[in-house]
Amino acid sequence: MEVQQRNSTKIYALSNGPSLPEWMSSRSKRNLSKRDDNIRRRIELLQDFSMPSSSSKLIQSPDGRYIFASGTYSPRIRCYDLDQLGMKFERYVDAEVVDMTLLSEDYGKIAMLCNDRSILFHAPYGHHHKIRIPTFGRMMAYEPTTCDLLVACTGKAGRSSLGKASGGGEVYRINLEEGRFSEPLNYSAGSSSMNRKKSGGHGDSNANAAPVVAGNCIVVSPTHALTALGGDDGIVRFWDNRLPPGSARDDLNLNPFCNLDVKSSTAGYGFYDDEQEQQQNMMAGSRHPGGVTSLAFDPSGMQIAAGTRGGNVALYDIRSSKPLHVKEHQYGMPIHTIRFHSGSGTILSGDSKLVKIWRAKPSAISSASDMDYNNNKSSSSSSLGSIVSNIEGTANISHFIVAGDERDSSGNQSGLVLCAGEQPKIQSFYCPILGSAPKWCSFLDSITEELEEKDRSTAGGGGGAVTTDLDGQTGGSIYEDYKFLTRSEIDSLGMQHLVGTPLLRGYMHGFFVDIGLYNKIRAVANPFEYEEYRKKKIREKMEEKRASRIAPKKTQKAKVNADLAGRLEGKASDRNKSGQAAKKLLEDDRFGSLFTNPDYQIDEEDINFKLRNPSGVQAAKQRIDDDMDSDQDESDKEGRIDLIESHFQKVESDGEESWGRTSDKDESLSDGGGYHASDSDEDGFRGAKIRGENYDEMMSQIKEKKKPKKKKDKKRSRKNVMYEADDYDQGGADAIQIGLGSSTGKTIKRRQKEINMTLEDRLKLQSEKLSQIGETRRSNVKGEGAVREVTYIPKDVQAKKEMELKKREQSRSYDSEKRKRRGIKELGFKTPFKNQK
C-alpha cells in the first residue's frame, strides 16, 4: 500500500499493488500469494473489482448497497454487492456505455446511454427495453418529480421558431411513466455563437446556417426542481421543472429561464489566456476552452460548480452571476467530474491526470502556521479555494465517485474515493481527511491508524514532515515553502538582524523563514558544506565496502562467570538433552545478566557452593594441579637441568638414529682410542674388563670439551633430550631427587651381582625373567619433573609360581627314582623275517 502525502495530509493508494489475470485459478492465486510478499500484502476491497481493458463510469445505488461499473472490452456492466464484497452479476451490451443512471433504490431498474444513439433499460432479470434517440447523447439525468429521463445530446437546432432562427439545441425528455417521448427542452445559441455566424465569409456554405450548441452535461438539483445544462458555448442554462410545459413548440416553459456565463468568468485562467489563440480555435471548428464539461450541485442546492474544457472550476452561488472562486487545474485538460463533499467542506474535481481536493468554504479554525508573508497575496491554507490534497492515479482517470454505505449512501461522510480509468483495475484511494471508511470496509481505519502510530514513533511525534540537512541531521519541519528555525540556528546563520522584520515571523520558540531565503543564507554562511557532505558520503561508502569483507569471527568472552559460560558453550554443541538445555540457557534473555552483571558472580570458595557441587570442586582442583605442573618457574627448571648434567651425559643423536645406536663421533673415538664402542648393558663386560677403569671419565671429559657453551638469551629447544648415567655406583641419591633413581641400594647390589655371574647363570636368569613377562604389571610413577615406568609381579602370582616350581621339582625327582621300563627296541634284536617275502 502506497502513501501519497502533501503537508500533513496522507492519501492511501489501496489498489497500486500487482493485479492477477482472470484465467488464473484460485489455487494458483493462493500459492502465488504465499511466495510473493507484494501480492500477499495488497488490499483488495472487492473481489474482481476490475475490467478486462478499461472502465468508464461508476455509480452507487441510492440505498448504498451496490456499485455499478461499466467498461470494455467487450462492452459490459458489472454490479458489486458491498455486503458480500464481490460481484453480483455481469451483463454484456452491444455498444460502449457512455452514462448510467439508476431509476430505483437498488439494482432493479437501470438506464444506460450507449454511443450508438441507444438507451437500454434493464430489470433484475436482464434486458427490458431499448430505444433510440435522434442524435448522440452525452449525459443523462433523472427528474423524480416528473419521472422524466433527460438526455443531453451533441446538438440539433431547436424546433421552435426562435431556435430555428438563432440556433441552439435540445434536451430530450423521455417520460418513463407514460413510456413515450415528451416535448424536448429548447435553448438558443449564445452571443458568442451568433458572432461566429456573422464572422463567416460569403464563400462559406454554412455561414447562413443556425449555429448548433451541444450539451455536454446535465444535472438536477437535489433540493430544488432545477435542471442545469452545460454547453459547448460556455453557458449554463436552467429550467424550472415545477412549471407544467404546454403542448405548443413555442411554449416559453420549454425554454431556460436563466443563463450563467461561465466562459466569461473563467477568461484569463488556465492555459488559454490569448484571445487570438481562442479565435483561431473557434475558426478551425474546435471546441472552446471555456465550454462547460461538468456540473454539480451541493447538497443544500445553493451552490453550483462548473468545470470547463480548459481545466478550470468555477464555484457559484446560484443567487449571483459572479463566481466565488475559480480553481485552476493547470493541466489544460477537461474537467470530467465534480463532487461536493459536505462532510469535510471540500470540492473534489478531477481531470484525466488527478483529482484535486480543495476547500469550498473558508475554515472557521485557522492554523497558527498559516501566516501572510506577502502583503499583496494571501497564502492561508484554510481560505476558500486552498488545496487540501491531490489524488494522483497510475493511469488516466475518466470518472470517480465517493463511495458510501447504507447509513451514508451519498458518501458525504466517507473518505473512500473510487476512480475509473484507462487500466483494468479500478483504482481506490482512502483519504482520512475527508472522513472515515464506509462500514463495508471499516478495517481501513485500523490499518491507517497503525501506520500513523508507526510514523509518529519514527518521527518523534512531530506533526509536520521531518527534513534532513546536508550534514545528515534532522532539522525543522517544512510547511510548503517555509522552514522553522530555532534561536540557536538563527545565531549560527548570522540572521540576528532580521529578527523583527517581515522576513522572520516569530512562532513558539523559533521563527518561520522562507525556504528560498534560508537556502541562500545557508550557502553564504557555510560555503564548504557541500565538500563536507561529499566527503561524508565517500566515507560512508568506504565503510560499507569494508563491512562487506570477510572478517574473522571474534568470540566475546563473558565478563562474569567466564568458566560457566565456557562449559555451557562446550555442551551446547552436543545434540543430547544437556546440550539443548545449555543452548536454551545461553539464548534466553532472562539469564543474560548472569554473564554481564557482577552481582551474579559465583563464589566457588563458598562452603554452600562446595557442598552442592562436589564434582565441580574436584574438577577445579584437577585443573589447578595441571596448571601448577605446567607453569613452573624457569629457575627451578634450570637447576634441575644442571643437576641432571652433573651426573648424566647427554646423548647426541641425529633425527634418523634411534636409541642404542652409536653416533659417528663415538665410532671415530673408538677407532682412534682403541676402545670398543659397544654400550650394551647385556654384554656382561662392563668397566675394567674390556674398556678399562678410566673409560667413563675420559669420555665425559671429551664430551665436556666439545659441548658448546650455554647461552642464556638463546631459546631452549622443545625437542626431547636424552641422558645416560655416568656411573651406576654413584649418583643414586641425585637420581632419586630428579625422579629417575631408586630409594634403596638393592638395585646397585643386584647389578653388581649380575656382572660377577658366569654366562650360564646369567642366561638362566634371563630365561626366568622372560617366563615371567606375562605376569608382569606396569605402572607410571610421577616424580618431581620426570616420569618413570615401574614393572612388578604381584605377590599372589609370585607365590603361585613358586608352588608350581616346587611341584615340578618333586615330580622330576620322583620320576628319576622310579625304574624305567625297557622296551623291545632297547634289546637290540634284528628285525625277524626281514628277508622273507
JSON list of N, CA, C and O in Angstrom, two decimals, residues 384-420:
[
{"chain": "A", "resi": 384, "resn": "LEU", "atom": "N", "xyz": [-10.83, 29.99, 1.27]},
{"chain": "A", "resi": 384, "resn": "LEU", "atom": "CA", "xyz": [-11.63, 29.42, 0.19]},
{"chain": "A", "resi": 384, "resn": "LEU", "atom": "C", "xyz": [-10.74, 29.10, -1.01]},
{"chain": "A", "resi": 384, "resn": "LEU", "atom": "O", "xyz": [-9.96, 29.94, -1.46]},
{"chain": "A", "resi": 385, "resn": "GLY", "atom": "N", "xyz": [-10.86, 27.93, -1.52]},
{"chain": "A", "resi": 385, "resn": "GLY", "atom": "CA", "xyz": [-10.08, 27.50, -2.69]},
{"chain": "A", "resi": 385, "resn": "GLY", "atom": "C", "xyz": [-8.71, 26.95, -2.38]},
{"chain": "A", "resi": 385, "resn": "GLY", "atom": "O", "xyz": [-7.99, 26.56, -3.31]},
{"chain": "A", "resi": 386, "resn": "SER", "atom": "N", "xyz": [-8.28, 26.91, -1.11]},
{"chain": "A", "resi": 386, "resn": "SER", "atom": "CA", "xyz": [-6.97, 26.37, -0.78]},
{"chain": "A", "resi": 386, "resn": "SER", "atom": "C", "xyz": [-6.95, 24.86, -0.99]},
{"chain": "A", "resi": 386, "resn": "SER", "atom": "O", "xyz": [-7.94, 24.16, -0.75]},
{"chain": "A", "resi": 387, "resn": "ILE", "atom": "N", "xyz": [-5.81, 24.36, -1.43]},
{"chain": "A", "resi": 387, "resn": "ILE", "atom": "CA", "xyz": [-5.69, 22.94, -1.76]},
{"chain": "A", "resi": 387, "resn": "ILE", "atom": "C", "xyz": [-5.51, 22.14, -0.48]},
{"chain": "A", "resi": 387, "resn": "ILE", "atom": "O", "xyz": [-4.66, 22.45, 0.36]},
{"chain": "A", "resi": 388, "resn": "VAL", "atom": "N", "xyz": [-6.29, 21.10, -0.37]},
{"chain": "A", "resi": 388, "resn": "VAL", "atom": "CA", "xyz": [-6.16, 20.16, 0.75]},
{"chain": "A", "resi": 388, "resn": "VAL", "atom": "C", "xyz": [-5.20, 19.04, 0.37]},
{"chain": "A", "resi": 388, "resn": "VAL", "atom": "O", "xyz": [-4.27, 18.71, 1.09]},
{"chain": "A", "resi": 389, "resn": "SER", "atom": "N", "xyz": [-5.44, 18.44, -0.79]},
{"chain": "A", "resi": 389, "resn": "SER", "atom": "CA", "xyz": [-4.57, 17.37, -1.25]},
{"chain": "A", "resi": 389, "resn": "SER", "atom": "C", "xyz": [-4.90, 17.07, -2.71]},
{"chain": "A", "resi": 389, "resn": "SER", "atom": "O", "xyz": [-5.90, 17.55, -3.25]},
{"chain": "A", "resi": 390, "resn": "ASN", "atom": "N", "xyz": [-4.03, 16.27, -3.32]},
{"chain": "A", "resi": 390, "resn": "ASN", "atom": "CA", "xyz": [-4.22, 15.81, -4.70]},
{"chain": "A", "resi": 390, "resn": "ASN", "atom": "C", "xyz": [-4.13, 14.28, -4.72]},
{"chain": "A", "resi": 390, "resn": "ASN", "atom": "O", "xyz": [-3.28, 13.69, -4.07]},
{"chain": "A", "resi": 391, "resn": "ILE", "atom": "N", "xyz": [-5.02, 13.67, -5.48]},
{"chain": "A", "resi": 391, "resn": "ILE", "atom": "CA", "xyz": [-5.01, 12.22, -5.67]},
{"chain": "A", "resi": 391, "resn": "ILE", "atom": "C", "xyz": [-4.50, 11.95, -7.07]},
{"chain": "A", "resi": 391, "resn": "ILE", "atom": "O", "xyz": [-5.14, 12.33, -8.05]},
{"chain": "A", "resi": 392, "resn": "GLU", "atom": "N", "xyz": [-3.36, 11.31, -7.16]},
{"chain": "A", "resi": 392, "resn": "GLU", "atom": "CA", "xyz": [-2.74, 11.01, -8.45]},
{"chain": "A", "resi": 392, "resn": "GLU", "atom": "C", "xyz": [-2.84, 9.51, -8.71]},
{"chain": "A", "resi": 392, "resn": "GLU", "atom": "O", "xyz": [-2.41, 8.69, -7.90]},
{"chain": "A", "resi": 393, "resn": "GLY", "atom": "N", "xyz": [-3.40, 9.18, -9.87]},
{"chain": "A", "resi": 393, "resn": "GLY", "atom": "CA", "xyz": [-3.58, 7.79, -10.24]},
{"chain": "A", "resi": 393, "resn": "GLY", "atom": "C", "xyz": [-2.42, 7.26, -11.06]},
{"chain": "A", "resi": 393, "resn": "GLY", "atom": "O", "xyz": [-1.57, 8.01, -11.56]},
{"chain": "A", "resi": 394, "resn": "THR", "atom": "N", "xyz": [-2.40, 5.96, -11.23]},
{"chain": "A", "resi": 394, "resn": "THR", "atom": "CA", "xyz": [-1.36, 5.32, -12.04]},
{"chain": "A", "resi": 394, "resn": "THR", "atom": "C", "xyz": [-1.71, 5.31, -13.52]},
{"chain": "A", "resi": 394, "resn": "THR", "atom": "O", "xyz": [-0.87, 4.96, -14.34]},
{"chain": "A", "resi": 395, "resn": "ALA", "atom": "N", "xyz": [-2.95, 5.67, -13.88]},
{"chain": "A", "resi": 395, "resn": "ALA", "atom": "CA", "xyz": [-3.39, 5.76, -15.27]},
{"chain": "A", "resi": 395, "resn": "ALA", "atom": "C", "xyz": [-4.36, 6.92, -15.40]},
{"chain": "A", "resi": 395, "resn": "ALA", "atom": "O", "xyz": [-4.77, 7.53, -14.39]},
{"chain": "A", "resi": 396, "resn": "ASN", "atom": "N", "xyz": [-4.72, 7.25, -16.63]},
{"chain": "A", "resi": 396, "resn": "ASN", "atom": "CA", "xyz": [-5.67, 8.35, -16.86]},
{"chain": "A", "resi": 396, "resn": "ASN", "atom": "C", "xyz": [-7.01, 8.02, -16.21]},
{"chain": "A", "resi": 396, "resn": "ASN", "atom": "O", "xyz": [-7.52, 6.90, -16.33]},
{"chain": "A", "resi": 397, "resn": "ILE", "atom": "N", "xyz": [-7.59, 9.02, -15.56]},
{"chain": "A", "resi": 397, "resn": "ILE", "atom": "CA", "xyz": [-8.84, 8.86, -14.82]},
{"chain": "A", "resi": 397, "resn": "ILE", "atom": "C", "xyz": [-9.97, 9.40, -15.70]},
{"chain": "A", "resi": 397, "resn": "ILE", "atom": "O", "xyz": [-9.88, 10.51, -16.23]},
{"chain": "A", "resi": 398, "resn": "SER", "atom": "N", "xyz": [-11.04, 8.62, -15.85]},
{"chain": "A", "resi": 398, "resn": "SER", "atom": "CA", "xyz": [-12.20, 9.03, -16.65]},
{"chain": "A", "resi": 398, "resn": "SER", "atom": "C", "xyz": [-13.40, 9.42, -15.80]},
{"chain": "A", "resi": 398, "resn": "SER", "atom": "O", "xyz": [-14.27, 10.18, -16.26]},
{"chain": "A", "resi": 399, "resn": "HIS", "atom": "N", "xyz": [-13.50, 8.91, -14.58]},
{"chain": "A", "resi": 399, "resn": "HIS", "atom": "CA", "xyz": [-14.64, 9.23, -13.71]},
{"chain": "A", "resi": 399, "resn": "HIS", "atom": "C", "xyz": [-14.30, 8.77, -12.30]},
{"chain": "A", "resi": 399, "resn": "HIS", "atom": "O", "xyz": [-13.47, 7.88, -12.10]},
{"chain": "A", "resi": 400, "resn": "PHE", "atom": "N", "xyz": [-14.93, 9.39, -11.30]},
{"chain": "A", "resi": 400, "resn": "PHE", "atom": "CA", "xyz": [-14.71, 8.97, -9.91]},
{"chain": "A", "resi": 400, "resn": "PHE", "atom": "C", "xyz": [-15.98, 9.22, -9.11]},
{"chain": "A", "resi": 400, "resn": "PHE", "atom": "O", "xyz": [-16.83, 10.05, -9.46]},
{"chain": "A", "resi": 401, "resn": "ILE", "atom": "N", "xyz": [-16.10, 8.49, -8.00]},
{"chain": "A", "resi": 401, "resn": "ILE", "atom": "CA", "xyz": [-17.18, 8.67, -7.04]},
{"chain": "A", "resi": 401, "resn": "ILE", "atom": "C", "xyz": [-16.59, 8.58, -5.64]},
{"chain": "A", "resi": 401, "resn": "ILE", "atom": "O", "xyz": [-15.49, 8.05, -5.44]},
{"chain": "A", "resi": 402, "resn": "VAL", "atom": "N", "xyz": [-17.36, 9.09, -4.66]},
{"chain": "A", "resi": 402, "resn": "VAL", "atom": "CA", "xyz": [-17.04, 8.91, -3.25]},
{"chain": "A", "resi": 402, "resn": "VAL", "atom": "C", "xyz": [-18.00, 7.86, -2.72]},
{"chain": "A", "resi": 402, "resn": "VAL", "atom": "O", "xyz": [-19.22, 8.10, -2.63]},
{"chain": "A", "resi": 403, "resn": "ALA", "atom": "N", "xyz": [-17.49, 6.68, -2.40]},
{"chain": "A", "resi": 403, "resn": "ALA", "atom": "CA", "xyz": [-18.33, 5.55, -2.03]},
{"chain": "A", "resi": 403, "resn": "ALA", "atom": "C", "xyz": [-18.79, 5.68, -0.59]},
{"chain": "A", "resi": 403, "resn": "ALA", "atom": "O", "xyz": [-18.01, 6.06, 0.30]},
{"chain": "A", "resi": 404, "resn": "GLY", "atom": "N", "xyz": [-20.07, 5.36, -0.36]},
{"chain": "A", "resi": 404, "resn": "GLY", "atom": "CA", "xyz": [-20.63, 5.37, 0.98]},
{"chain": "A", "resi": 404, "resn": "GLY", "atom": "C", "xyz": [-21.11, 4.00, 1.38]},
{"chain": "A", "resi": 404, "resn": "GLY", "atom": "O", "xyz": [-20.69, 2.98, 0.84]},
{"chain": "A", "resi": 405, "resn": "ASP", "atom": "N", "xyz": [-22.04, 3.96, 2.34]},
{"chain": "A", "resi": 405, "resn": "ASP", "atom": "CA", "xyz": [-22.62, 2.71, 2.80]},
{"chain": "A", "resi": 405, "resn": "ASP", "atom": "C", "xyz": [-24.12, 2.91, 3.00]},
{"chain": "A", "resi": 405, "resn": "ASP", "atom": "O", "xyz": [-24.69, 3.90, 2.53]},
{"chain": "A", "resi": 406, "resn": "GLU", "atom": "N", "xyz": [-24.77, 2.01, 3.69]},
{"chain": "A", "resi": 406, "resn": "GLU", "atom": "CA", "xyz": [-26.22, 2.10, 3.87]},
{"chain": "A", "resi": 406, "resn": "GLU", "atom": "C", "xyz": [-26.61, 3.30, 4.71]},
{"chain": "A", "resi": 406, "resn": "GLU", "atom": "O", "xyz": [-27.67, 3.90, 4.49]},
{"chain": "A", "resi": 407, "resn": "ARG", "atom": "N", "xyz": [-25.81, 3.68, 5.66]},
{"chain": "A", "resi": 407, "resn": "ARG", "atom": "CA", "xyz": [-26.12, 4.84, 6.50]},
{"chain": "A", "resi": 407, "resn": "ARG", "atom": "C", "xyz": [-25.85, 6.15, 5.79]},
{"chain": "A", "resi": 407, "resn": "ARG", "atom": "O", "xyz": [-26.50, 7.16, 6.07]},
{"chain": "A", "resi": 408, "resn": "ASP", "atom": "N", "xyz": [-24.88, 6.15, 4.88]},
{"chain": "A", "resi": 408, "resn": "ASP", "atom": "CA", "xyz": [-24.49, 7.36, 4.15]},
{"chain": "A", "resi": 408, "resn": "ASP", "atom": "C", "xyz": [-24.35, 7.00, 2.67]},
{"chain": "A", "resi": 408, "resn": "ASP", "atom": "O", "xyz": [-23.25, 6.80, 2.17]},
{"chain": "A", "resi": 409, "resn": "SER", "atom": "N", "xyz": [-25.46, 6.86, 2.01]},
{"chain": "A", "resi": 409, "resn": "SER", "atom": "CA", "xyz": [-25.43, 6.42, 0.60]},
{"chain": "A", "resi": 409, "resn": "SER", "atom": "C", "xyz": [-24.84, 7.49, -0.31]},
{"chain": "A", "resi": 409, "resn": "SER", "atom": "O", "xyz": [-24.28, 7.16, -1.37]},
{"chain": "A", "resi": 410, "resn": "SER", "atom": "N", "xyz": [-24.93, 8.76, 0.06]},
{"chain": "A", "resi": 410, "resn": "SER", "atom": "CA", "xyz": [-24.37, 9.83, -0.77]},
{"chain": "A", "resi": 410, "resn": "SER", "atom": "C", "xyz": [-22.86, 9.96, -0.63]},
{"chain": "A", "resi": 410, "resn": "SER", "atom": "O", "xyz": [-22.21, 10.60, -1.46]},
{"chain": "A", "resi": 411, "resn": "GLY", "atom": "N", "xyz": [-22.28, 9.37, 0.44]},
{"chain": "A", "resi": 411, "resn": "GLY", "atom": "CA", "xyz": [-20.83, 9.42, 0.64]},
{"chain": "A", "resi": 411, "resn": "GLY", "atom": "C", "xyz": [-20.32, 10.74, 1.16]},
{"chain": "A", "resi": 411, "resn": "GLY", "atom": "O", "xyz": [-19.12, 11.03, 1.05]},
{"chain": "A", "resi": 412, "resn": "ASN", "atom": "N", "xyz": [-21.18, 11.57, 1.77]},
{"chain": "A", "resi": 412, "resn": "ASN", "atom": "CA", "xyz": [-20.74, 12.87, 2.27]},
{"chain": "A", "resi": 412, "resn": "ASN", "atom": "C", "xyz": [-19.91, 12.78, 3.54]},
{"chain": "A", "resi": 412, "resn": "ASN", "atom": "O", "xyz": [-19.26, 13.75, 3.92]},
{"chain": "A", "resi": 413, "resn": "GLN", "atom": "N", "xyz": [-19.94, 11.63, 4.21]},
{"chain": "A", "resi": 413, "resn": "GLN", "atom": "CA", "xyz": [-19.12, 11.43, 5.41]},
{"chain": "A", "resi": 413, "resn": "GLN", "atom": "C", "xyz": [-18.03, 10.39, 5.18]},
{"chain": "A", "resi": 413, "resn": "GLN", "atom": "O", "xyz": [-17.37, 9.99, 6.13]},
{"chain": "A", "resi": 414, "resn": "SER", "atom": "N", "xyz": [-17.84, 9.96, 3.96]},
{"chain": "A", "resi": 414, "resn": "SER", "atom": "CA", "xyz": [-16.89, 8.90, 3.66]},
{"chain": "A", "resi": 414, "resn": "SER", "atom": "C", "xyz": [-15.59, 9.48, 3.12]},
{"chain": "A", "resi": 414, "resn": "SER", "atom": "O", "xyz": [-15.56, 10.58, 2.56]},
{"chain": "A", "resi": 415, "resn": "GLY", "atom": "N", "xyz": [-14.53, 8.69, 3.26]},
{"chain": "A", "resi": 415, "resn": "GLY", "atom": "CA", "xyz": [-13.23, 9.11, 2.74]},
{"chain": "A", "resi": 415, "resn": "GLY", "atom": "C", "xyz": [-12.69, 8.18, 1.68]},
{"chain": "A", "resi": 415, "resn": "GLY", "atom": "O", "xyz": [-11.51, 8.27, 1.31]},
{"chain": "A", "resi": 416, "resn": "LEU", "atom": "N", "xyz": [-13.53, 7.28, 1.15]},
{"chain": "A", "resi": 416, "resn": "LEU", "atom": "CA", "xyz": [-13.11, 6.31, 0.14]},
{"chain": "A", "resi": 416, "resn": "LEU", "atom": "C", "xyz": [-13.47, 6.84, -1.24]},
{"chain": "A", "resi": 416, "resn": "LEU", "atom": "O", "xyz": [-14.64, 7.10, -1.53]},
{"chain": "A", "resi": 417, "resn": "VAL", "atom": "N", "xyz": [-12.46, 7.00, -2.11]},
{"chain": "A", "resi": 417, "resn": "VAL", "atom": "CA", "xyz": [-12.64, 7.52, -3.46]},
{"chain": "A", "resi": 417, "resn": "VAL", "atom": "C", "xyz": [-12.31, 6.39, -4.44]},
{"chain": "A", "resi": 417, "resn": "VAL", "atom": "O", "xyz": [-11.22, 5.81, -4.37]},
{"chain": "A", "resi": 418, "resn": "LEU", "atom": "N", "xyz": [-13.25, 6.09, -5.35]},
{"chain": "A", "resi": 418, "resn": "LEU", "atom": "CA", "xyz": [-13.07, 5.07, -6.38]},
{"chain": "A", "resi": 418, "resn": "LEU", "atom": "C", "xyz": [-12.98, 5.76, -7.73]},
{"chain": "A", "resi": 418, "resn": "LEU", "atom": "O", "xyz": [-13.83, 6.61, -8.06]},
{"chain": "A", "resi": 419, "resn": "CYS", "atom": "N", "xyz": [-11.97, 5.38, -8.51]},
{"chain": "A", "resi": 419, "resn": "CYS", "atom": "CA", "xyz": [-11.69, 6.05, -9.79]},
{"chain": "A", "resi": 419, "resn": "CYS", "atom": "C", "xyz": [-11.69, 5.02, -10.92]},
{"chain": "A", "resi": 419, "resn": "CYS", "atom": "O", "xyz": [-11.01, 3.99, -10.83]},
{"chain": "A", "resi": 420, "resn": "ALA", "atom": "N", "xyz": [-12.45, 5.31, -11.97]},
{"chain": "A", "resi": 420, "resn": "ALA", "atom": "CA", "xyz": [-12.43, 4.52, -13.20]},
{"chain": "A", "resi": 420, "resn": "ALA", "atom": "C", "xyz": [-11.44, 5.16, -14.15]},
{"chain": "A", "resi": 420, "resn": "ALA", "atom": "O", "xyz": [-11.35, 6.39, -14.24]}
]
